[in-house]
PDB file of C-alpha atoms and ligand atoms in Angstrom:
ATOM      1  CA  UNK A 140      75.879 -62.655 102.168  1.00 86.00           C
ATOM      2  CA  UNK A 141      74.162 -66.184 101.808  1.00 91.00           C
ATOM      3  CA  UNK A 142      70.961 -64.765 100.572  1.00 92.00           C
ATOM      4  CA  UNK A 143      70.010 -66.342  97.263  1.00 93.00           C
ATOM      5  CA  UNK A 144      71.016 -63.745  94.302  1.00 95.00           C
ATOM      6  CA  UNK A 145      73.957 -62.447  92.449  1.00 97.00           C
ATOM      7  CA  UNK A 146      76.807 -60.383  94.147  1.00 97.00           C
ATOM      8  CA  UNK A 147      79.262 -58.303  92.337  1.00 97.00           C
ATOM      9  CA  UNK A 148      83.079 -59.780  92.935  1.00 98.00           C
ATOM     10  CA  UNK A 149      86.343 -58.485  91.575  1.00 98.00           C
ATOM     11  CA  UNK A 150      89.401 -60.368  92.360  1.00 97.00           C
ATOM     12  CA  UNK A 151      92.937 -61.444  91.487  1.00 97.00           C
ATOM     13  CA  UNK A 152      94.942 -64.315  90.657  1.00 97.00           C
ATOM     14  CA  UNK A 153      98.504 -63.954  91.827  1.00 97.00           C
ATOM     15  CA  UNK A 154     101.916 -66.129  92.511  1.00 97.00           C
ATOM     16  CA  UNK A 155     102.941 -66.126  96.046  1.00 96.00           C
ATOM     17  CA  UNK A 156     106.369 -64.476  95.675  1.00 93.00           C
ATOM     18  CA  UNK A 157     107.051 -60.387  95.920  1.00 85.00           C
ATOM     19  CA  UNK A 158     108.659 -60.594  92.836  1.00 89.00           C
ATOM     20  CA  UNK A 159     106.508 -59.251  89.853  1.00 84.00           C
ATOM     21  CA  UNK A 160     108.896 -60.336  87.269  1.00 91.00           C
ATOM     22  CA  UNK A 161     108.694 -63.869  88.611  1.00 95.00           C
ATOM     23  CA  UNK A 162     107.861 -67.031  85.960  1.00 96.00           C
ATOM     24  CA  UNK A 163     104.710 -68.349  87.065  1.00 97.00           C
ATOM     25  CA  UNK A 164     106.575 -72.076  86.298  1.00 96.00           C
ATOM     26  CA  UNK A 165     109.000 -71.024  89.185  1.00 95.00           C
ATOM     27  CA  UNK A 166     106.568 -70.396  91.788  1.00 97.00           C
ATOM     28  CA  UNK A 167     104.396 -73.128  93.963  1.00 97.00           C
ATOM     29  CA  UNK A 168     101.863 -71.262  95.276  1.00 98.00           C
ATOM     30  CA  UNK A 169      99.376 -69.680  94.067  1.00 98.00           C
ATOM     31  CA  UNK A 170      96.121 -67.792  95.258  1.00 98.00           C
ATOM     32  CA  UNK A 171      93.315 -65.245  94.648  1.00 98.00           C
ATOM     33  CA  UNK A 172      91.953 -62.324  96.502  1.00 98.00           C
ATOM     34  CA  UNK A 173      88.488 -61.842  96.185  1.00 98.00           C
ATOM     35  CA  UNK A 174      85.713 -58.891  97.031  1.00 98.00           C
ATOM     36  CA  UNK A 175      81.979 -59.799  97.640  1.00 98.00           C
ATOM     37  CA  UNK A 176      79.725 -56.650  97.936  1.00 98.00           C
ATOM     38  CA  UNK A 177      76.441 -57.828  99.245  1.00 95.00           C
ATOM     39  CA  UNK A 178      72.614 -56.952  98.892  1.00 92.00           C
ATOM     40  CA  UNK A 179      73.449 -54.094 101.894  1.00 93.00           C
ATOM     41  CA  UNK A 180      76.829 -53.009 100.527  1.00 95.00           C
ATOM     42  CA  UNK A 181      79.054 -55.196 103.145  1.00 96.00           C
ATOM     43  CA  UNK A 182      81.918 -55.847 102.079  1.00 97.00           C
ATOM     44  CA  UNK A 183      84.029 -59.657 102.250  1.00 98.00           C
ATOM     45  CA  UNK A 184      87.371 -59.922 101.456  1.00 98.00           C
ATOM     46  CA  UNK A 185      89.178 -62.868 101.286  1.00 98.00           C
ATOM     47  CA  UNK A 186      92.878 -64.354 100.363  1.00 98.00           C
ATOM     48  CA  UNK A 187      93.373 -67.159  99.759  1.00 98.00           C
ATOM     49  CA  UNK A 188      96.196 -69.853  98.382  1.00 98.00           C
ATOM     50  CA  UNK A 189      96.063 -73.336  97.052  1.00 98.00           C
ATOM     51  CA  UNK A 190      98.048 -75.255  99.525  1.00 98.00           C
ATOM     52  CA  UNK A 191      95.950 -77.733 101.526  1.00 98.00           C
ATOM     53  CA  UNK A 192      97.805 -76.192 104.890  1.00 98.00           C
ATOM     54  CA  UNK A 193     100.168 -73.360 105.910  1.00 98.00           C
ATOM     55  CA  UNK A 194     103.799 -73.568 106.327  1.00 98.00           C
ATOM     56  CA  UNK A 195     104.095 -72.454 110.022  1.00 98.00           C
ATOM     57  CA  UNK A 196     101.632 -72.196 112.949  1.00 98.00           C
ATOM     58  CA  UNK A 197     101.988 -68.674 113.587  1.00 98.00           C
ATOM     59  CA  UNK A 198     102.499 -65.526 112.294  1.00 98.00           C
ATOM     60  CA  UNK A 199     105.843 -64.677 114.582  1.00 98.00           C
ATOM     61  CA  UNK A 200     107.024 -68.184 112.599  1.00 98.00           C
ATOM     62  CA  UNK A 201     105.815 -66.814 109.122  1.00 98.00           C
ATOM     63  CA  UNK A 202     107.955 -63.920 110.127  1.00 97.00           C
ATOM     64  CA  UNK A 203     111.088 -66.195 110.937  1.00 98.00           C
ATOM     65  CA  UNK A 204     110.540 -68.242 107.740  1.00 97.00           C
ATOM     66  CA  UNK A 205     110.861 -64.956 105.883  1.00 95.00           C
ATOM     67  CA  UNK A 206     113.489 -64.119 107.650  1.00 96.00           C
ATOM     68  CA  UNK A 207     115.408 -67.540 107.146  1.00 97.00           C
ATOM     69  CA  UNK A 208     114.716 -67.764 103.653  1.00 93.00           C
ATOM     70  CA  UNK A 209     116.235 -64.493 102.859  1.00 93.00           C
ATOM     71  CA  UNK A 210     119.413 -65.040 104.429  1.00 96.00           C
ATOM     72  CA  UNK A 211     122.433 -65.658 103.176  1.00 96.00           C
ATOM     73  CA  UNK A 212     123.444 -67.908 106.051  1.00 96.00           C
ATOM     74  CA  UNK A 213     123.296 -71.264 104.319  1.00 92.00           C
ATOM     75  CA  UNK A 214     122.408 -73.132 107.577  1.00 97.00           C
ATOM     76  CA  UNK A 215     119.471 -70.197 108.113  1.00 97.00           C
ATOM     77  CA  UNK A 216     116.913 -72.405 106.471  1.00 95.00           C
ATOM     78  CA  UNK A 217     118.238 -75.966 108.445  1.00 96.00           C
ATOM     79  CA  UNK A 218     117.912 -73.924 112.384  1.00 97.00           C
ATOM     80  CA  UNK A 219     114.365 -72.629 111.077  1.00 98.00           C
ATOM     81  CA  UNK A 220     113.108 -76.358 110.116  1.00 96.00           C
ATOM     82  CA  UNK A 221     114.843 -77.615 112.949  1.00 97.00           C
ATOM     83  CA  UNK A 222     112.935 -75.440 115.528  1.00 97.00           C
ATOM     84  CA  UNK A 223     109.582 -75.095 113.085  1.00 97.00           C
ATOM     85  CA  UNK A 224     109.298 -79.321 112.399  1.00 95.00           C
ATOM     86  CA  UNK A 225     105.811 -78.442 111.446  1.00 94.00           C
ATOM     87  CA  UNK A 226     107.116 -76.691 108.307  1.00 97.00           C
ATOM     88  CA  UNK A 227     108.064 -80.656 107.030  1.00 97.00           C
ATOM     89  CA  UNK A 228     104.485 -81.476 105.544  1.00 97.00           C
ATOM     90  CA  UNK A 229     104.229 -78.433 103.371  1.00 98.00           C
ATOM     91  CA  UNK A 230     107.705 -79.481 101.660  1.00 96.00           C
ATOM     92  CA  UNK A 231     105.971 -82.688 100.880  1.00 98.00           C
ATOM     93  CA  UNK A 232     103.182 -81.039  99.565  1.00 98.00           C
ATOM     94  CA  UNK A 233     105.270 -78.389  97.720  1.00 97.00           C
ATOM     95  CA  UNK A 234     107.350 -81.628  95.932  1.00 96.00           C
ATOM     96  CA  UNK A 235     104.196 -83.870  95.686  1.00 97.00           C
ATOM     97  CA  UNK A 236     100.888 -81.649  94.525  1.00 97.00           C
ATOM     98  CA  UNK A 237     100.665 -81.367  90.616  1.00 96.00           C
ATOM     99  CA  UNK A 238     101.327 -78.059  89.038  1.00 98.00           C
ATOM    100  CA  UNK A 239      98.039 -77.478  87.407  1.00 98.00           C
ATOM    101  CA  UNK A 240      97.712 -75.875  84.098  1.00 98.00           C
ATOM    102  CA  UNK A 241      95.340 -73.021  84.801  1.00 98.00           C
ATOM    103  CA  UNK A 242      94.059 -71.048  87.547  1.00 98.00           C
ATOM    104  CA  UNK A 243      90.413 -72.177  86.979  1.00 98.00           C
ATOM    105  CA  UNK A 244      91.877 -75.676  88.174  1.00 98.00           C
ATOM    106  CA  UNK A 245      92.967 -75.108  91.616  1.00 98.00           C
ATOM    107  CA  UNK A 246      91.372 -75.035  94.805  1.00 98.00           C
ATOM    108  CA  UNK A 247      92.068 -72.470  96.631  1.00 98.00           C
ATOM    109  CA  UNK A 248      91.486 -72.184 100.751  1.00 99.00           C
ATOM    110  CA  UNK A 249      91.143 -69.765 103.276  1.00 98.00           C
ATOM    111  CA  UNK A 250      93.274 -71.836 105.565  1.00 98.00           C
ATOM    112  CA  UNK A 251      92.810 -69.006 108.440  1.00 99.00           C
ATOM    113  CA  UNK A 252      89.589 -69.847 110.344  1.00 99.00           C
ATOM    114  CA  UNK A 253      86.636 -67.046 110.872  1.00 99.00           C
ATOM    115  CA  UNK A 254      83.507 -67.632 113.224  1.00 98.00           C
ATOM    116  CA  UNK A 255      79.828 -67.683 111.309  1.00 98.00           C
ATOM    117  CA  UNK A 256      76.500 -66.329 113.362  1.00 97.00           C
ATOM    118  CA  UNK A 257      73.699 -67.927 112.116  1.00 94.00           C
ATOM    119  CA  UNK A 258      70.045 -66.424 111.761  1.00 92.00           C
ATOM    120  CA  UNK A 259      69.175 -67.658 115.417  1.00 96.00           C
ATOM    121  CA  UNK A 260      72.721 -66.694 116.820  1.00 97.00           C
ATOM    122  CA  UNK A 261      74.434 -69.785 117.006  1.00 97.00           C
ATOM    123  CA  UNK A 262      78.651 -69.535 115.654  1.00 98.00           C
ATOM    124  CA  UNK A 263      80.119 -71.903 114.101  1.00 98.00           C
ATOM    125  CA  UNK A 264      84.521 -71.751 113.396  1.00 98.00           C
ATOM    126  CA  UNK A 265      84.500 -72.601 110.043  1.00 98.00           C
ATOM    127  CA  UNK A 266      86.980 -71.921 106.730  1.00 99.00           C
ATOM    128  CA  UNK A 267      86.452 -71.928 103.463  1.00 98.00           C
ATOM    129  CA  UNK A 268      87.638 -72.807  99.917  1.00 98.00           C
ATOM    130  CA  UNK A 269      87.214 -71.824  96.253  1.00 98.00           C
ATOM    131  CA  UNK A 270      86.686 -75.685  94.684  1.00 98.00           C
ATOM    132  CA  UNK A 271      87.337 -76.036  90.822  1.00 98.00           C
ATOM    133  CA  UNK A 272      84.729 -77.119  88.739  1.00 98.00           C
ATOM    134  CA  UNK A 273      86.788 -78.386  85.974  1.00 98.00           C
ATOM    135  CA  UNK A 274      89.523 -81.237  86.726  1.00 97.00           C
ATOM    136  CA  UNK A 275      93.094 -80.575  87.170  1.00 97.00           C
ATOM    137  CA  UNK A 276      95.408 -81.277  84.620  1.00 97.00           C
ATOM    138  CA  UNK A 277      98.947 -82.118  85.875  1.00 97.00           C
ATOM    139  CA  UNK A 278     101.928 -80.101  83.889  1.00 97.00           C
ATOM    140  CA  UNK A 279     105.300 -82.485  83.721  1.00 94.00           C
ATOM    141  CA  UNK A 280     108.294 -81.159  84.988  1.00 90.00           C
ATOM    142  CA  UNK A 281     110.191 -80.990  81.651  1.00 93.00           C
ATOM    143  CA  UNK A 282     106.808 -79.229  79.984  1.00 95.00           C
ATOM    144  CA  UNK A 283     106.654 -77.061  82.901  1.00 94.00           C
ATOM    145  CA  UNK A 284     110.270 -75.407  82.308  1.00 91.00           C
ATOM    146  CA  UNK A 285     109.500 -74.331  78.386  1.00 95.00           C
ATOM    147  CA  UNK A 286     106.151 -73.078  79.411  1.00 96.00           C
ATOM    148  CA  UNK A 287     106.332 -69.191  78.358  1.00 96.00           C
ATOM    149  CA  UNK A 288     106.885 -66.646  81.771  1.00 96.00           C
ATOM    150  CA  UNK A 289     103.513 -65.893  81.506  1.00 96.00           C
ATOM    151  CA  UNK A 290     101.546 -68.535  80.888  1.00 97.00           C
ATOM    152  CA  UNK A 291      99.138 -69.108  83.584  1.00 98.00           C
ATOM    153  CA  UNK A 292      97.919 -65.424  82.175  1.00 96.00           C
ATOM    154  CA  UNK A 293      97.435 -66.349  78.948  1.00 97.00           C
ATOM    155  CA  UNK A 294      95.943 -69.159  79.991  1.00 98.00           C
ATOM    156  CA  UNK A 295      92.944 -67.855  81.851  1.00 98.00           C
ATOM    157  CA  UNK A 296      92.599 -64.764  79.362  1.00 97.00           C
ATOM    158  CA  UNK A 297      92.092 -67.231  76.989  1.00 98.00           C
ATOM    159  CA  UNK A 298      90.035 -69.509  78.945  1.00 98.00           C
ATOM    160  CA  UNK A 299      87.976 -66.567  79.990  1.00 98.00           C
ATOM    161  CA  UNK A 300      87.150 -65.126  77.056  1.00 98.00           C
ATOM    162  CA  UNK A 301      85.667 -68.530  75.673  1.00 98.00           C
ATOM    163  CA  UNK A 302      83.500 -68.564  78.209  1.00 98.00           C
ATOM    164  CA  UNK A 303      82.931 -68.254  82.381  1.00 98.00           C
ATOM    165  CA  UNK A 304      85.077 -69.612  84.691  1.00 98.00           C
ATOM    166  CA  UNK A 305      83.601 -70.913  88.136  1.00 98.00           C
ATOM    167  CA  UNK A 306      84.658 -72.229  91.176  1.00 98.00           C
ATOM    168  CA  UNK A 307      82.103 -73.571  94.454  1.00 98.00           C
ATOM    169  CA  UNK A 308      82.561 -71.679  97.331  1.00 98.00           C
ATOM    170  CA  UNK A 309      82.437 -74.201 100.456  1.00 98.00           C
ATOM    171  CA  UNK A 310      83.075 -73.730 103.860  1.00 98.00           C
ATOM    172  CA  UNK A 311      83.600 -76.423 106.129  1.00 98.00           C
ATOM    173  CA  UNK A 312      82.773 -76.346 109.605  1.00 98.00           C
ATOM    174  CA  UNK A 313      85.069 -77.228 112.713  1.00 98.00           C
ATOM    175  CA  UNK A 314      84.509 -80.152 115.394  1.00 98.00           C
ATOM    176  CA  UNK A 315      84.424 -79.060 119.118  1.00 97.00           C
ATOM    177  CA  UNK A 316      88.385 -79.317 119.968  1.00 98.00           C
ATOM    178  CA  UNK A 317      89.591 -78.600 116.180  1.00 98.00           C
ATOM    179  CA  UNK A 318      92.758 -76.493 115.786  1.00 98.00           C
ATOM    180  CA  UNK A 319      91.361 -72.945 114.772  1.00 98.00           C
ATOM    181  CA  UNK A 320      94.034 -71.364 115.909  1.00 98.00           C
ATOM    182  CA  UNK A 321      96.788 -72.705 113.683  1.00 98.00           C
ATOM    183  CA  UNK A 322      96.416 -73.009 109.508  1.00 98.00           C
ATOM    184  CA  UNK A 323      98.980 -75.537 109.707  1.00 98.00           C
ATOM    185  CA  UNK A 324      96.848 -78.074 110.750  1.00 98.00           C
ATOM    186  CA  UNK A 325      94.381 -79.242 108.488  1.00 98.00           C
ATOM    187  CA  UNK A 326      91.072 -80.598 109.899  1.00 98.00           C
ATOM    188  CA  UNK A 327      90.360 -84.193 109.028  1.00 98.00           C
ATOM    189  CA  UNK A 328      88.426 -84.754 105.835  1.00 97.00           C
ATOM    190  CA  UNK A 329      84.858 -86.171 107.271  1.00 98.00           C
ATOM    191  CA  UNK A 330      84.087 -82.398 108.883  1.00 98.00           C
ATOM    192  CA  UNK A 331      80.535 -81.280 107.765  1.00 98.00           C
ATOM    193  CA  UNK A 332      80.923 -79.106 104.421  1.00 98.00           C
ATOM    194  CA  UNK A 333      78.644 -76.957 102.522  1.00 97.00           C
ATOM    195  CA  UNK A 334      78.200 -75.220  99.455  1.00 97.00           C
ATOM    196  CA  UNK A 335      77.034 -71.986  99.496  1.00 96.00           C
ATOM    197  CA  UNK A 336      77.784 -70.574  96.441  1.00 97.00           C
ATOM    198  CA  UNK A 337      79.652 -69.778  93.263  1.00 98.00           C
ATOM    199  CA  UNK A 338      82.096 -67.912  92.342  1.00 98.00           C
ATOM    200  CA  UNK A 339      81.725 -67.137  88.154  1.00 98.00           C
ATOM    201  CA  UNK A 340      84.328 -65.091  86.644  1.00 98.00           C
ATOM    202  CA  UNK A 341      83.101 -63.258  83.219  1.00 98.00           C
ATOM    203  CA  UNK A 342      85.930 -60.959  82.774  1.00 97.00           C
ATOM    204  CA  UNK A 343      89.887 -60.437  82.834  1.00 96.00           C
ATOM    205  CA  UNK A 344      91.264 -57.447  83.079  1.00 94.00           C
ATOM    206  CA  UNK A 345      94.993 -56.556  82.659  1.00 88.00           C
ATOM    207  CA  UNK A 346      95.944 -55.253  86.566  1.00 83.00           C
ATOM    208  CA  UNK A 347      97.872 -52.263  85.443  1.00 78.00           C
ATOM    209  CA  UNK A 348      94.736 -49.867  85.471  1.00 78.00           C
ATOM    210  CA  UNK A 349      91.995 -52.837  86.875  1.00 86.00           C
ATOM    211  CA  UNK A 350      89.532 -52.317  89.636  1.00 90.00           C
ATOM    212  CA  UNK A 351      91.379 -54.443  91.873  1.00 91.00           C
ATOM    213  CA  UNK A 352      94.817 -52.395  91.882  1.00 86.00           C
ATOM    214  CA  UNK A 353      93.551 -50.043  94.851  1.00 88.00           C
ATOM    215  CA  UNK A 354      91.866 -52.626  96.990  1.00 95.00           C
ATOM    216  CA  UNK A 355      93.610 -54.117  99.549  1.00 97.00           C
ATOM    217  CA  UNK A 356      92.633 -58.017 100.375  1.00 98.00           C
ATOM    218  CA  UNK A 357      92.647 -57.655 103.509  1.00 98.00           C
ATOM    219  CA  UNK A 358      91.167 -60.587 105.120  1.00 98.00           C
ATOM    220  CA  UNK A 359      89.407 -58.922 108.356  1.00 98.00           C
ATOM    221  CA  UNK A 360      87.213 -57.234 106.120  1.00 98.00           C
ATOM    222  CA  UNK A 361      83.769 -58.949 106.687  1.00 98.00           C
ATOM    223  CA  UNK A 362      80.576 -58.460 106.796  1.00 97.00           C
ATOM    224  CA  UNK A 363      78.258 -58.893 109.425  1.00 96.00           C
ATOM    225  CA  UNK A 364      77.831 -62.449 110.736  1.00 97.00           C
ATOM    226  CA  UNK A 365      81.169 -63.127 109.819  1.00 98.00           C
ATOM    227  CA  UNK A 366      83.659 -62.234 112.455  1.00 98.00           C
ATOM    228  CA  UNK A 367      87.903 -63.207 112.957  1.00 98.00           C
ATOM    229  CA  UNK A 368      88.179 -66.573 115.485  1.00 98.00           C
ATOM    230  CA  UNK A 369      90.758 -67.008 117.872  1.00 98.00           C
ATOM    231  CA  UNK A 370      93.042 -67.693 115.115  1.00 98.00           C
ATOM    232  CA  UNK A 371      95.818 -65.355 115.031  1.00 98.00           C
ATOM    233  CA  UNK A 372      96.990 -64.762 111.225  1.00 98.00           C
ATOM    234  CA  UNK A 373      94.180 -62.442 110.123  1.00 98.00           C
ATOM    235  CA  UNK A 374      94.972 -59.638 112.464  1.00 98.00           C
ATOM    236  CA  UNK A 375      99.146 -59.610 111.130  1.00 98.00           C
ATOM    237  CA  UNK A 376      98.231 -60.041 108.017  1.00 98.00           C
ATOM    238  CA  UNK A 377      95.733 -57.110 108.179  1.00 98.00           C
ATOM    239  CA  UNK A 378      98.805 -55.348 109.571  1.00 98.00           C
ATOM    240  CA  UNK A 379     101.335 -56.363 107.317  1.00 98.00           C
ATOM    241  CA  UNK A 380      98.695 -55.983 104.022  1.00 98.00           C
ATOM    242  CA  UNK A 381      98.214 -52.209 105.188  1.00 98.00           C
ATOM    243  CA  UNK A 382     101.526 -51.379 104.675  1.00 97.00           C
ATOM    244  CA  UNK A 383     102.393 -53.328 101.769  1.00 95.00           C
ATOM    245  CA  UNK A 384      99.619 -51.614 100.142  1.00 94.00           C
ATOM    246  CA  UNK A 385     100.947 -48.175 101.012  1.00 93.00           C
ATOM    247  CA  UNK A 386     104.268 -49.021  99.504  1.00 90.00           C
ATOM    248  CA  UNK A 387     102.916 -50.236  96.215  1.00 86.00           C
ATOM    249  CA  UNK A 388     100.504 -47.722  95.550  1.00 83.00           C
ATOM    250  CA  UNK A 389     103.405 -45.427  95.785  1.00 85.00           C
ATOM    251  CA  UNK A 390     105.519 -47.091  93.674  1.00 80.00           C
ATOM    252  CA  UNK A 391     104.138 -44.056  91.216  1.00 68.00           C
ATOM    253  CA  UNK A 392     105.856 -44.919  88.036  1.00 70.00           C
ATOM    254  CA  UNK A 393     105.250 -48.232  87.077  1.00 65.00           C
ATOM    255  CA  UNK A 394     101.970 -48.370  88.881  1.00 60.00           C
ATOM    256  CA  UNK A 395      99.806 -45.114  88.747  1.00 53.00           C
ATOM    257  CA  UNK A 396      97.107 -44.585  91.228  1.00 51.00           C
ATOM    258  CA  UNK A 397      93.640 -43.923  89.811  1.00 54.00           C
ATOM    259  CA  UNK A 398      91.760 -40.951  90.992  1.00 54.00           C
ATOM    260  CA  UNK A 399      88.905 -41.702  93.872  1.00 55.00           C
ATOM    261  CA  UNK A 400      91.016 -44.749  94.821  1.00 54.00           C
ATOM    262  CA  UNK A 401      90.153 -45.751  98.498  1.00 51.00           C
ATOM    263  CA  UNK A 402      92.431 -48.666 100.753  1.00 46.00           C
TER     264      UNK A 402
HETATM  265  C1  HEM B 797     101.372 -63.684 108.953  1.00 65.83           C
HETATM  266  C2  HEM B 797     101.133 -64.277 107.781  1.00 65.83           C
HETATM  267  C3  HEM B 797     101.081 -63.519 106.476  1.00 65.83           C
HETATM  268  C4  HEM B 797     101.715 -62.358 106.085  1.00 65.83           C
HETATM  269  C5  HEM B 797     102.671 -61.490 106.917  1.00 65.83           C
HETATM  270  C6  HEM B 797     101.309 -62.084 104.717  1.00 65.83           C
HETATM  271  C7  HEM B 797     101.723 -60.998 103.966  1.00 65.83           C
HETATM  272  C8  HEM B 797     101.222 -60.621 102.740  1.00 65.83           C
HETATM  273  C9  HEM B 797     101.493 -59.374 102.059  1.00 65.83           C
HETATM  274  C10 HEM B 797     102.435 -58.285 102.583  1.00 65.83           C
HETATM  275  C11 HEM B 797     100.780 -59.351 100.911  1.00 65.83           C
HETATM  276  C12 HEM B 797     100.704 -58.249  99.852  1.00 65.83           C
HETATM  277  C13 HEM B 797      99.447 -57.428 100.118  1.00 65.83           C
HETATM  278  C14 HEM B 797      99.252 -56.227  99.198  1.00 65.83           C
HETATM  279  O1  HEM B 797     100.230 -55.651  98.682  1.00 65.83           O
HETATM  280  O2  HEM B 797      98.078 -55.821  98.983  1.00 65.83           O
HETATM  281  C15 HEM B 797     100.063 -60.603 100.856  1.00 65.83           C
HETATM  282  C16 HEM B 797      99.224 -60.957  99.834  1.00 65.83           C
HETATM  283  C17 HEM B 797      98.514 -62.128  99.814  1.00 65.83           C
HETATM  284  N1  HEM B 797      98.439 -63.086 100.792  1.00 65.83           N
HETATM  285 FE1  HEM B 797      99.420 -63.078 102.540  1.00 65.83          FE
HETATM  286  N2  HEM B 797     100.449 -63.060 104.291  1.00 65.83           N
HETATM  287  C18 HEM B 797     100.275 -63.954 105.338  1.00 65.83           C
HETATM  288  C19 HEM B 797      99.477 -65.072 105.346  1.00 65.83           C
HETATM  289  C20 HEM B 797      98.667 -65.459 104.328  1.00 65.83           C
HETATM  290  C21 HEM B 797      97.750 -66.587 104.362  1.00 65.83           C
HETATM  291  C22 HEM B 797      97.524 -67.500 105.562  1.00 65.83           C
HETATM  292  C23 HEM B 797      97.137 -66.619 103.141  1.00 65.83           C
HETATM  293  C24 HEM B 797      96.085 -67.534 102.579  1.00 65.83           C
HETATM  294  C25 HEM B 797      95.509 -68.503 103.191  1.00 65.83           C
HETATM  295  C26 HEM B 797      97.639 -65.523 102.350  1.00 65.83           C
HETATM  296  C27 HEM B 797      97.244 -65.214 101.074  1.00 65.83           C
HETATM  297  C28 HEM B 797      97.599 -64.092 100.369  1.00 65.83           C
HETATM  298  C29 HEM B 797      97.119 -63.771  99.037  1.00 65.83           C
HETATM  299  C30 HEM B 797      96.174 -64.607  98.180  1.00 65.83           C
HETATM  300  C31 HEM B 797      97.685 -62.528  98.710  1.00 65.83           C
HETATM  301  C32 HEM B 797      97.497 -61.723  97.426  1.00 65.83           C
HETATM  302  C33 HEM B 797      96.359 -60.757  97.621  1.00 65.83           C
HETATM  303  C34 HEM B 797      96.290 -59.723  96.528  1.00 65.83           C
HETATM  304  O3  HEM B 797      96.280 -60.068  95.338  1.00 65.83           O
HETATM  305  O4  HEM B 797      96.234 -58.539  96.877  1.00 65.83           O
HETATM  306  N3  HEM B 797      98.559 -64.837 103.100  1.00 65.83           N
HETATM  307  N4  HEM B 797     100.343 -61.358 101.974  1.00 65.83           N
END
């Protein structure tokens, strides 16, 4: 995959909620799945989101958060935090961090950690992030609730078709005794980081009928050399993707398979 040359890469920008009717000013997070095909045909899919950290340390938590925040018990949410204080810094993050203005301005991290073999054997636990290369522009609060439903869309259709959008792809590589079991704990800053790559996006295309409907970013998808750690998220979410993707692509109406699709 790190072979100098050009890979093919679809991928989509979404808002973190299951509601597709959603205003993208309402929702904090956001993310991007991606597919890399390499030189051999390997395939290496990746979601990711633009908070720093995850909410909870595990998926059985993620599960309960869910759970919490869909109930109409209004002490539901107060037991979860009290038994889940680790949930604390993301609502900090989620009241402090600047709503950008555009897609092509956020960061964007794997948060989940995966294990790299090197030519000569050796792994490294590393993750890895999508880093902007255009600043961030912060949207006020008041601007931010007349901004149109849409418009972090029309923002990178627009932004697109002016010219490419890119982001650096870095991965940054764990200490001996970093936590690579748990995305809620970011590792500290001065860990060893390197860029190998970019990610250039030439083209938009409107999801309805786009190559990225039928694929399912499923993050255990990897190619050789890459391989899931001991961190626990990527095989629920690979799980949970699977059958999210099955109920979708049956939702027949408003979202038509295309023929030859695969999962
Ligand atoms: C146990 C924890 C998690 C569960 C149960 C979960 C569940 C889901 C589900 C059901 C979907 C929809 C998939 C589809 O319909 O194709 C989804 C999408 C997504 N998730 Fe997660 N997720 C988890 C953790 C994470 C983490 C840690 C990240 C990022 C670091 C993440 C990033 C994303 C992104 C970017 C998408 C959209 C992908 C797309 O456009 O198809 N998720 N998640």
């Amino acid at each position: 995959m790190f072979a100098p040359g050009k890979y093919p890469a679809v991928g989509r920008l979404n808002l973190a909620t299951p509601d597709p009717t959603a205003r993208d000013a309402a929702v904090r997070v956001r993310g991007i799945g991606i597919q890399i095909t390499g030189a051999d045909g390997q395939q290496w899919r990746s979601a990711m989101i633009d908070p720093p950290f995850f909410p909870v340390s595990t998926p059985q938590a993620f599960y309960e958060l869910l759970t919490a925040s869909a109930s109409k018990d209004p002490e539901a949410m107060k037991r979860f935090a009290g038994a889940h204080p680790e949930i604390a810094a993301f609502g900090e993050w989620a009241k402090s961090a600047p709503w950008t203005a555009s897609y092509a301005q956020e960061r964007f991290n794997s948060l989940n950690s995966f294990v790299f073999t090197n030519a000569a054997g050796t792994e490294h636990t590393v993750r890895w992030s999508l880093v902007p290369t255009i600043a961030a522009t912060a949207i006020a609060p008041d601007d931010l609730a007349k901004r149109d439903a849409d418009f972090l869309e029309q923002e990178i259709v627009e932004r697109v078709k002016a010219g490419p959008v890119s982001w650096k792809l870095v991965v940054t590589l764990a200490n001996p005794g970093d936590p690579t079991a748990d995305p809620s704990k970011p590792w500290p800053t001065d860990r060893k980081a390197e860029e190998v790559g970019t990610l250039t996006a030439t083209q938009i295309i409107p999801e309805d009928h786009g190559p990225c409907r039928d694929i399912n970013f499923d993050p255990t998808v990897l190619p050789d050399g890459i391989r899931t750690s001991d961190d626990p998220f990527p095989a629920a979410r690979s799980a949970a993707y699977a059958v999210s993707f099955d109920r979708r692509t049956a939702e027949s109406g408003s979202y038509p398979r295309q023929q030859g699709a695969t999962r």
